[in-house]
Short mmCIF file of N, CA and C in Angstrom, two decimals:
data_model
loop_
_atom_site.label_atom_id
_atom_site.label_comp_id
_atom_site.label_asym_id
_atom_site.label_seq_id
_atom_site.Cartn_x
_atom_site.Cartn_y
_atom_site.Cartn_z
N MET X 135 0.88 -1.02 0.13
CA MET X 135 0.04 0.34 0.33
C MET X 135 0.76 1.48 -0.54
N SER X 136 0.73 2.14 -1.04
CA SER X 136 1.60 3.32 -1.11
C SER X 136 1.28 4.06 0.18
N PRO X 137 1.67 5.03 0.38
CA PRO X 137 1.91 5.60 1.44
C PRO X 137 0.55 7.22 1.08
N ARG X 138 0.24 7.17 0.14
CA ARG X 138 -0.67 8.28 -0.66
C ARG X 138 -2.34 7.27 -0.14
N ALA X 139 -2.22 6.48 -0.87
CA ALA X 139 -3.25 5.39 -0.49
C ALA X 139 -3.49 5.45 1.24
N ARG X 140 -2.48 5.16 2.03
CA ARG X 140 -3.34 4.98 3.18
C ARG X 140 -3.40 6.22 3.96
N ARG X 141 -2.77 7.28 3.84
CA ARG X 141 -3.61 8.43 3.84
C ARG X 141 -4.75 9.03 3.52
N ALA X 142 -4.75 8.54 2.11
CA ALA X 142 -6.44 9.10 2.01
C ALA X 142 -7.17 8.57 2.53
N SER X 143 -6.58 6.81 3.03
CA SER X 143 -7.65 5.87 3.96
C SER X 143 -7.96 6.65 5.25
N THR X 144 -6.92 7.25 5.70
CA THR X 144 -6.84 7.35 7.70
C THR X 144 -7.68 8.71 7.23
N ARG X 145 -8.43 10.06 6.19
CA ARG X 145 -8.72 10.95 6.92
C ARG X 145 -10.30 10.91 6.73
N PRO X 146 -11.21 11.50 7.62
CA PRO X 146 -12.00 11.53 8.10
C PRO X 146 -12.71 11.84 6.77
N PRO X 147 -14.48 11.51 6.80
CA PRO X 147 -14.82 12.01 5.18
C PRO X 147 -15.49 12.97 5.49
N ALA X 148 -15.20 14.10 4.51
CA ALA X 148 -15.91 15.51 4.64
C ALA X 148 -17.26 15.94 5.65
N PRO X 149 -17.57 16.60 6.48
CA PRO X 149 -19.09 16.55 6.01
C PRO X 149 -20.04 17.37 5.72
N VAL X 150 -21.03 16.58 5.04
CA VAL X 150 -22.07 16.80 4.26
C VAL X 150 -22.63 18.12 4.33
N PRO X 151 -22.61 19.45 4.34
CA PRO X 151 -23.73 20.15 5.21
C PRO X 151 -25.59 20.08 4.28
N SER X 152 -26.21 20.34 5.21
CA SER X 152 -27.90 20.13 4.90
C SER X 152 -28.66 21.08 4.23
N ALA X 153 -29.37 20.92 3.41
CA ALA X 153 -29.66 21.61 2.47
C ALA X 153 -30.74 22.88 3.19
N GLY X 154 -30.83 22.92 4.98
CA GLY X 154 -31.62 23.56 5.68
C GLY X 154 -30.65 24.63 6.22
N GLY X 155 -29.01 24.28 5.65
CA GLY X 155 -28.31 25.11 6.43
C GLY X 155 -28.63 27.07 5.89
N SER X 156 -29.02 27.37 4.82
CA SER X 156 -29.31 28.54 4.85
C SER X 156 -30.60 29.33 5.07
N ILE X 157 -31.69 27.99 5.40
CA ILE X 157 -32.74 28.40 5.94
C ILE X 157 -32.79 28.56 7.59
N THR X 158 -31.42 28.02 8.50
CA THR X 158 -32.20 28.40 9.67
C THR X 158 -30.68 29.55 10.04
N GLU X 159 -30.11 29.89 9.10
CA GLU X 159 -29.23 31.11 8.94
C GLU X 159 -29.86 32.19 9.05
N TYR X 160 -31.23 32.05 8.27
CA TYR X 160 -32.10 33.31 8.11
C TYR X 160 -33.22 33.43 9.03
N ARG X 161 -33.01 32.87 9.91
CA ARG X 161 -34.10 32.34 10.82
C ARG X 161 -34.80 33.88 11.71
N LEU X 162 -34.22 34.73 11.47
CA LEU X 162 -34.38 35.61 12.18
C LEU X 162 -35.49 36.58 10.75
N VAL X 163 -35.17 36.89 9.89
CA VAL X 163 -35.41 36.59 8.86
C VAL X 163 -37.03 36.38 8.36
N TRP X 164 -36.98 35.21 8.35
CA TRP X 164 -38.44 34.56 8.43
C TRP X 164 -39.50 35.07 9.49
N TYR X 165 -38.94 35.18 10.87
CA TYR X 165 -39.53 36.27 11.65
C TYR X 165 -40.02 37.41 11.21
N LEU X 166 -38.99 37.93 11.52
CA LEU X 166 -39.48 39.47 11.22
C LEU X 166 -40.98 39.63 9.39
N LEU X 167 -40.09 38.43 8.57
CA LEU X 167 -40.84 38.84 7.65
C LEU X 167 -42.20 37.88 7.96
N SER X 168 -42.67 37.21 8.96
CA SER X 168 -43.95 36.91 9.48
C SER X 168 -44.63 38.48 9.89
N PHE X 169 -44.13 39.06 11.33
CA PHE X 169 -44.50 39.85 12.20
C PHE X 169 -44.45 40.92 11.27
N CYS X 170 -43.96 41.04 9.97
CA CYS X 170 -43.98 42.61 9.51
C CYS X 170 -45.65 42.25 8.18
N VAL X 171 -44.87 41.14 7.37
CA VAL X 171 -46.13 40.75 6.22
C VAL X 171 -46.99 39.12 6.57
N PRO X 172 -47.60 39.22 7.50
CA PRO X 172 -48.61 37.86 7.90
C PRO X 172 -48.32 37.02 7.07
N PHE X 173 -49.63 37.50 5.80
CA PHE X 173 -49.86 36.56 4.76
C PHE X 173 -48.42 35.80 4.26
N ALA X 174 -47.61 36.52 4.09
CA ALA X 174 -46.14 36.06 3.18
C ALA X 174 -45.85 35.70 4.60
N GLY X 175 -46.25 35.49 5.95
CA GLY X 175 -45.32 34.87 6.68
C GLY X 175 -45.88 33.28 6.63
N ILE X 176 -47.34 33.37 6.48
CA ILE X 176 -48.43 32.44 6.60
C ILE X 176 -47.35 31.00 5.08
N LEU X 177 -47.53 31.44 4.36
CA LEU X 177 -47.36 31.21 2.55
C LEU X 177 -45.55 30.77 3.32
N VAL X 178 -44.78 31.18 3.62
CA VAL X 178 -43.41 30.66 3.92
C VAL X 178 -43.92 29.51 4.88
N ALA X 179 -44.20 30.01 5.84
CA ALA X 179 -43.81 28.38 6.80
C ALA X 179 -45.22 27.57 6.04
N LEU X 180 -45.63 27.22 4.92
CA LEU X 180 -46.44 26.25 4.31
C LEU X 180 -45.23 25.26 3.71
N PHE X 181 -43.93 26.48 3.49
CA PHE X 181 -43.10 25.87 1.76
C PHE X 181 -42.10 25.14 3.26
N LEU X 182 -41.74 25.74 4.50
CA LEU X 182 -40.62 25.27 5.49
C LEU X 182 -41.38 24.16 5.94
N TYR X 183 -42.99 24.42 6.50
CA TYR X 183 -42.81 23.17 7.56
C TYR X 183 -42.85 21.45 6.63
N ASP X 184 -43.02 21.92 5.01
CA ASP X 184 -43.31 20.39 4.29
C ASP X 184 -41.64 20.14 4.44
N ARG X 185 -40.17 20.63 4.67
CA ARG X 185 -39.51 19.86 4.40
C ARG X 185 -38.65 18.81 6.12
N ASP X 186 -37.65 18.09 5.61
CA ASP X 186 -37.57 16.70 6.19
C ASP X 186 -36.74 16.97 7.19
N GLU X 187 -36.32 18.26 7.79
CA GLU X 187 -35.19 18.88 8.73
C GLU X 187 -35.94 18.78 9.79
N LYS X 188 -36.19 18.56 11.06
CA LYS X 188 -35.82 19.35 12.23
C LYS X 188 -36.38 20.20 12.66
N GLU X 189 -35.26 20.85 12.67
CA GLU X 189 -35.08 22.60 12.54
C GLU X 189 -36.17 23.68 11.98
N VAL X 190 -35.69 23.10 10.29
CA VAL X 190 -36.38 23.91 9.91
C VAL X 190 -37.73 24.11 9.80
N ARG X 191 -38.57 22.63 10.17
CA ARG X 191 -39.73 22.60 10.35
C ARG X 191 -40.28 23.51 11.73
N ARG X 192 -39.49 23.57 12.81
CA ARG X 192 -40.11 24.28 13.96
C ARG X 192 -39.76 25.69 13.34
N ILE X 193 -38.75 25.90 12.40
CA ILE X 193 -38.65 27.65 12.23
C ILE X 193 -39.81 27.63 11.30
N GLY X 194 -40.76 27.23 10.26
CA GLY X 194 -41.67 26.44 9.84
C GLY X 194 -43.27 27.17 11.02
N ARG X 195 -43.42 26.38 11.33
CA ARG X 195 -44.13 26.34 12.53
C ARG X 195 -44.20 27.89 13.61
N ASN X 196 -42.83 28.28 14.37
CA ASN X 196 -42.93 29.31 14.67
C ASN X 196 -43.79 30.79 13.50
N CYS X 197 -43.07 30.75 12.15
CA CYS X 197 -43.60 31.40 11.25
C CYS X 197 -45.36 31.62 11.50
N LEU X 198 -46.11 30.09 11.38
CA LEU X 198 -47.05 30.20 10.58
C LEU X 198 -47.80 30.71 12.07
N LEU X 199 -47.18 30.42 13.32
CA LEU X 199 -48.15 30.81 14.43
C LEU X 199 -48.09 32.63 14.65
N ILE X 200 -46.61 33.26 14.01
CA ILE X 200 -46.14 34.52 14.54
C ILE X 200 -47.71 35.02 12.90
N GLY X 201 -47.19 34.59 11.88
CA GLY X 201 -48.42 34.65 10.83
C GLY X 201 -49.61 34.84 11.42
N PHE X 202 -50.39 33.88 12.28
CA PHE X 202 -51.83 33.37 12.16
C PHE X 202 -52.24 34.31 13.20
N VAL X 203 -51.22 34.89 14.23
CA VAL X 203 -51.21 35.64 15.60
C VAL X 203 -51.65 37.25 15.12
N PHE X 204 -50.55 37.49 13.94
CA PHE X 204 -50.87 39.09 13.94
C PHE X 204 -52.00 38.60 12.78
N TRP X 205 -52.64 38.48 12.24
CA TRP X 205 -53.21 38.24 10.81
C TRP X 205 -54.41 38.27 11.62
N VAL X 206 -54.89 37.62 12.44
CA VAL X 206 -56.09 36.54 12.69
C VAL X 206 -56.61 37.21 14.21
N LEU X 207 -55.34 36.95 15.59
CA LEU X 207 -55.55 37.42 16.55
C LEU X 207 -56.13 38.80 17.02
N LEU X 208 -54.85 38.77 16.37
CA LEU X 208 -54.45 40.94 16.80
C LEU X 208 -55.73 41.74 16.55
N PRO X 209 -56.35 41.76 14.96
CA PRO X 209 -57.37 42.66 14.87
C PRO X 209 -58.29 41.67 15.04
N LEU X 210 -58.68 40.94 15.62
CA LEU X 210 -59.72 40.70 16.83
C LEU X 210 -59.57 41.20 18.37
N LEU X 211 -58.47 41.05 18.49
CA LEU X 211 -58.63 41.67 19.83
C LEU X 211 -58.86 42.79 19.78
N VAL X 212 -57.85 44.26 18.81
CA VAL X 212 -58.00 45.31 18.73
C VAL X 212 -59.93 45.46 18.37
N GLY X 213 -60.21 44.87 17.84
CA GLY X 213 -61.63 45.49 17.79
C GLY X 213 -62.52 44.80 18.76
N PHE X 214 -62.58 43.67 19.51
CA PHE X 214 -62.93 43.66 20.22
C PHE X 214 -62.86 45.09 22.27
N LEU X 215 -60.93 45.30 21.79
CA LEU X 215 -61.29 46.80 22.79
C LEU X 215 -61.40 48.38 22.42
N LEU X 216 -61.72 47.63 20.94
CA LEU X 216 -62.48 48.97 20.47
C LEU X 216 -63.85 49.17 21.04
N VAL X 217 -65.10 47.88 20.84
CA VAL X 217 -65.92 47.78 20.75
C VAL X 217 -65.86 47.82 22.55
N VAL X 218 -65.42 47.88 23.13
CA VAL X 218 -65.50 47.95 24.53
C VAL X 218 -65.32 49.60 25.83
N ILE X 219 -64.18 49.50 24.36
CA ILE X 219 -64.02 51.62 24.98
C ILE X 219 -65.32 52.44 24.40
N ALA X 220 -65.99 51.70 23.13
CA ALA X 220 -67.33 52.58 22.43
C ALA X 220 -68.45 52.27 23.66
N LEU X 221 -68.61 51.35 24.25
CA LEU X 221 -69.54 50.58 25.30
C LEU X 221 -69.12 52.04 26.18
N PHE X 222 -68.28 51.82 27.17
CA PHE X 222 -67.59 52.35 28.19
C PHE X 222 -68.12 54.58 28.01
N SER X 223 -68.03 54.48 26.29
CA SER X 223 -67.87 55.89 26.43
C SER X 223 -69.63 56.43 26.12
N MET X 224 -70.12 55.17 25.91
CA MET X 224 -71.79 55.59 25.21
C MET X 224 -72.85 55.56 26.82
N ALA X 225 -71.89 54.41 28.02
CA ALA X 225 -72.45 54.60 29.44
C ALA X 225 -72.37 55.67 29.86
N GLY X 226 -71.16 56.25 29.64
CA GLY X 226 -70.81 57.93 29.87
C GLY X 226 -72.09 59.02 29.43
N TRP X 227 -71.87 58.64 28.33
CA TRP X 227 -72.87 59.86 27.49
C TRP X 227 -74.06 59.74 27.86
N VAL X 228 -74.77 58.14 27.66
CA VAL X 228 -75.83 58.60 28.63
C VAL X 228 -76.55 58.31 30.17
N SER X 229 -75.08 58.71 31.03
CA SER X 229 -75.18 59.00 32.13
C SER X 229 -75.61 60.39 32.29
N ASP X 230 -74.61 61.38 31.56
CA ASP X 230 -74.65 62.39 31.54
C ASP X 230 -75.94 63.32 31.11
N VAL X 231 -76.63 62.73 30.07
CA VAL X 231 -77.68 63.13 29.60
C VAL X 231 -79.03 62.49 30.51
N MET X 232 -79.21 61.60 30.97
CA MET X 232 -80.23 61.88 31.85
C MET X 232 -80.26 62.35 32.79
N ASP X 233 -81.31 63.17 33.66
CA ASP X 233 -81.18 63.68 35.01
C ASP X 233 -81.22 62.72 35.70
N ALA X 234 -80.45 63.46 36.84
CA ALA X 234 -80.21 63.29 37.89
C ALA X 234 -81.64 63.30 39.18
N ALA X 235 -82.19 62.30 39.64
CA ALA X 235 -83.70 62.28 40.76
C ALA X 235 -82.58 62.92 41.54
N ASP X 236 -83.29 63.93 42.41
CA ASP X 236 -83.18 64.08 43.29
C ASP X 236 -84.31 64.07 44.49
#
């Protein structure tokens, strides 16, 4: 066996980068996209959630949750708070209009 063949056989194999490496590097970008444009975050999440890597699937799930919260739940919460504020202001107006019974 030649020295060159012996060196080649003792060398460990080079690590193969996973396909999800570039996706996980830009994790903050995906989260910001989900926060700023919730519909785009939901679409990105559906593509990422279909991957095989566990970390990429986790990023997709988090993007989906962020997009859902900011596109569905936050407007519902704001609408509910506006209704509550309107009810309190109407109650104050009604109590000002009614005569005080002395």
